[in-house]
Amino acid sequence: MASELILGIETSCDETSVAVVRGGREVLSNVVASQLVHSNYGGVVPELASREHLRAILPVLREAAQRAGVSYADLDAIAVTEGPGLAGALLVGITFAKAFAFGLGKPLIAVNHLEGHIHAVLMEADFSSPLLALVVSGGHTHLYLATRTAQGAGARTTWSYRNVGKTLDDAAGEAYDKVAKLLGLPYPGGPWMDALAAHGDPKAVPFRSAQIKSKATGNRASKLSREAAGWQDAVRFDLSFSGIKTAVRRHVELNAMQPEITARAAALRAAGLATARPSDEAALAATLDHFDRHTLDLIAGFQASVAGYLTRTVFAAAEHFGARAVLVSGGVAANRELRRRITAEAALRGLPVAFPSIALSTDNAAMIAAAAWLKFLARDFAPDTLEPTPQLRLG
Ligand code: KG4
Ligand code: ZN
């Protein structure tokens, strides 16, 4: 088994993470410092994110090395997220990684964050190719057809990616966070919505599918790209989440829910729950006390439509492209309803399906170190001039 050690650094959004991964697969440490500073703002404040990364990066690095039981001299390469992400946040990680690699005299490897999310799954299991990958997070909702190829004399594996669908407006996680904010929940609201949805009836407040996919069918961009590339080849599976967000907002207005929402947000803050996480059972129970049945049903209805919509789109794309496996990654891959539905549909179709372990679903540096592994083997190192690419694309 390969024993080279890659240290990964991830600072593209609001998690400062450093990990040590051996041989592209074995996670020796994966330290993630989540920034709590954004919880009262309803979203990530870029300037604050950069400052928090600057503050956290050294302690997180020290802890990652210590937990892995390695010294810096043992490392074989330093991998860092190049993009996509927030420019200032990426800049902290890249500047740090460059200086660290330079000081140690080790090579630097630039990693696409989206490829990192896919490798969060590939590092844990082997798959048939081609596979359909859904990367679904707070910043992204992309569908990729990923194909494995063997290259070179030693038949070294590489993966190539083709983007076959993306959101035309909000990312799915962003829709979760915006709806959560609309209902008075702290940021990031996705995990809260997931936890609270389990206490509501998803059928009590149904959302029609027309409310969630109006923009995704027959959109102009898709038509143009289809015409440019020929119809057969360029069928796309784009998505849209602004419709469901608006439907929830309309529901809140029509049912005059605003006063109770404002009161709830204030009560959660006063009870010190604004920076809590739903994985804390006591915090979840205390938060639940502030919710009435109707709001819980609304949350469950929202979650059912988003998970159902994503599931239908994933399998329509998988079928169209003849994918031999389905892989789901990114923060929203932690969503229990999405996991349940995709797992059930894959079983019906006899397709293998995989999600990352929960720790590897949200942003982390282990996935960056894992994605860097094939580049390390190919000696595909980053130049000294490496800069952040906030809009970096994959495929
Ligand atoms: O991958 P990630 O950590 O960061 C980005 O690259 O965006 O994803 C974070 C996103 C947030 O929008 C968060 O609300 C959402 O993933 N999220 C969830 C769940 N856990 C995290 N959304 C729904 N259900 C969850 N369990
Ligand atoms: Zn991410």
JSON list of C-alpha atoms and ligand atoms in Angstrom, two decimals, residues 15 113 117 137-140 173-174 176-177 188-191 194 330-332 334-335 361-363, ligand 1:
[
{"chain": "A", "resi": 15, "resn": "GLU", "atom": "CA", "xyz": [-14.64, 25.91, 7.15]},
{"chain": "A", "resi": 113, "resn": "HIS", "atom": "CA", "xyz": [-13.08, 21.89, -4.66]},
{"chain": "A", "resi": 117, "resn": "HIS", "atom": "CA", "xyz": [-16.30, 16.52, -3.10]},
{"chain": "A", "resi": 137, "resn": "SER", "atom": "CA", "xyz": [-23.90, 21.99, -1.28]},
{"chain": "A", "resi": 138, "resn": "GLY", "atom": "CA", "xyz": [-24.44, 25.57, -0.16]},
{"chain": "A", "resi": 139, "resn": "GLY", "atom": "CA", "xyz": [-22.58, 26.92, -3.16]},
{"chain": "A", "resi": 140, "resn": "HIS", "atom": "CA", "xyz": [-23.12, 24.26, -5.81]},
{"chain": "A", "resi": 173, "resn": "GLY", "atom": "CA", "xyz": [-28.10, 24.08, 0.21]},
{"chain": "A", "resi": 174, "resn": "GLU", "atom": "CA", "xyz": [-28.59, 27.80, -0.34]},
{"chain": "A", "resi": 176, "resn": "TYR", "atom": "CA", "xyz": [-32.29, 25.21, 2.51]},
{"chain": "A", "resi": 177, "resn": "ASP", "atom": "CA", "xyz": [-30.42, 28.02, 4.26]},
{"chain": "A", "resi": 188, "resn": "PRO", "atom": "CA", "xyz": [-26.47, 27.24, 8.37]},
{"chain": "A", "resi": 189, "resn": "GLY", "atom": "CA", "xyz": [-30.10, 26.20, 8.41]},
{"chain": "A", "resi": 190, "resn": "GLY", "atom": "CA", "xyz": [-29.84, 23.02, 6.30]},
{"chain": "A", "resi": 191, "resn": "PRO", "atom": "CA", "xyz": [-28.96, 20.68, 9.18]},
{"chain": "A", "resi": 194, "resn": "ASP", "atom": "CA", "xyz": [-33.26, 18.20, 8.22]},
{"chain": "A", "resi": 330, "resn": "GLY", "atom": "CA", "xyz": [-21.41, 17.94, -0.74]},
{"chain": "A", "resi": 331, "resn": "GLY", "atom": "CA", "xyz": [-23.02, 19.37, 2.40]},
{"chain": "A", "resi": 332, "resn": "VAL", "atom": "CA", "xyz": [-26.58, 18.47, 1.38]},
{"chain": "A", "resi": 334, "resn": "ALA", "atom": "CA", "xyz": [-25.76, 14.71, 4.72]},
{"chain": "A", "resi": 335, "resn": "ASN", "atom": "CA", "xyz": [-29.53, 15.21, 4.36]},
{"chain": "A", "resi": 361, "resn": "SER", "atom": "CA", "xyz": [-19.97, 15.28, 3.29]},
{"chain": "A", "resi": 362, "resn": "THR", "atom": "CA", "xyz": [-19.43, 18.89, 4.27]},
{"chain": "A", "resi": 363, "resn": "ASP", "atom": "CA", "xyz": [-16.30, 20.85, 3.39]},
{"chain": "B", "resi": 1, "resn": "KG4", "atom": "O1", "xyz": [-20.24, 21.38, 1.21]},
{"chain": "B", "resi": 1, "resn": "KG4", "atom": "P1", "xyz": [-20.54, 22.42, 2.24]},
{"chain": "B", "resi": 1, "resn": "KG4", "atom": "O2", "xyz": [-19.98, 22.24, 3.62]},
{"chain": "B", "resi": 1, "resn": "KG4", "atom": "O3", "xyz": [-20.08, 23.85, 1.78]},
{"chain": "B", "resi": 1, "resn": "KG4", "atom": "C1", "xyz": [-20.22, 24.33, 0.48]},
{"chain": "B", "resi": 1, "resn": "KG4", "atom": "O4", "xyz": [-19.34, 24.01, -0.37]},
{"chain": "B", "resi": 1, "resn": "KG4", "atom": "O5", "xyz": [-21.25, 25.00, 0.27]},
{"chain": "B", "resi": 1, "resn": "KG4", "atom": "O6", "xyz": [-22.12, 22.53, 2.30]},
{"chain": "B", "resi": 1, "resn": "KG4", "atom": "C2", "xyz": [-22.78, 23.36, 3.21]},
{"chain": "B", "resi": 1, "resn": "KG4", "atom": "C3", "xyz": [-24.25, 23.39, 2.87]},
{"chain": "B", "resi": 1, "resn": "KG4", "atom": "C4", "xyz": [-25.05, 24.42, 3.66]},
{"chain": "B", "resi": 1, "resn": "KG4", "atom": "O7", "xyz": [-25.94, 25.06, 2.76]},
{"chain": "B", "resi": 1, "resn": "KG4", "atom": "C5", "xyz": [-25.81, 23.56, 4.65]},
{"chain": "B", "resi": 1, "resn": "KG4", "atom": "O8", "xyz": [-27.03, 24.11, 5.08]},
{"chain": "B", "resi": 1, "resn": "KG4", "atom": "C6", "xyz": [-26.06, 22.31, 3.84]},
{"chain": "B", "resi": 1, "resn": "KG4", "atom": "O9", "xyz": [-24.85, 22.10, 3.12]},
{"chain": "B", "resi": 1, "resn": "KG4", "atom": "N1", "xyz": [-26.33, 21.14, 4.69]},
{"chain": "B", "resi": 1, "resn": "KG4", "atom": "C7", "xyz": [-27.50, 20.49, 4.71]},
{"chain": "B", "resi": 1, "resn": "KG4", "atom": "C8", "xyz": [-27.37, 19.46, 5.66]},
{"chain": "B", "resi": 1, "resn": "KG4", "atom": "N2", "xyz": [-26.11, 19.51, 6.18]},
{"chain": "B", "resi": 1, "resn": "KG4", "atom": "C9", "xyz": [-25.47, 20.55, 5.57]},
{"chain": "B", "resi": 1, "resn": "KG4", "atom": "N3", "xyz": [-28.64, 20.70, 4.02]},
{"chain": "B", "resi": 1, "resn": "KG4", "atom": "C10", "xyz": [-29.67, 19.86, 4.25]},
{"chain": "B", "resi": 1, "resn": "KG4", "atom": "N4", "xyz": [-29.61, 18.85, 5.16]},
{"chain": "B", "resi": 1, "resn": "KG4", "atom": "C11", "xyz": [-28.50, 18.60, 5.87]},
{"chain": "B", "resi": 1, "resn": "KG4", "atom": "N5", "xyz": [-28.46, 17.60, 6.74]}
]
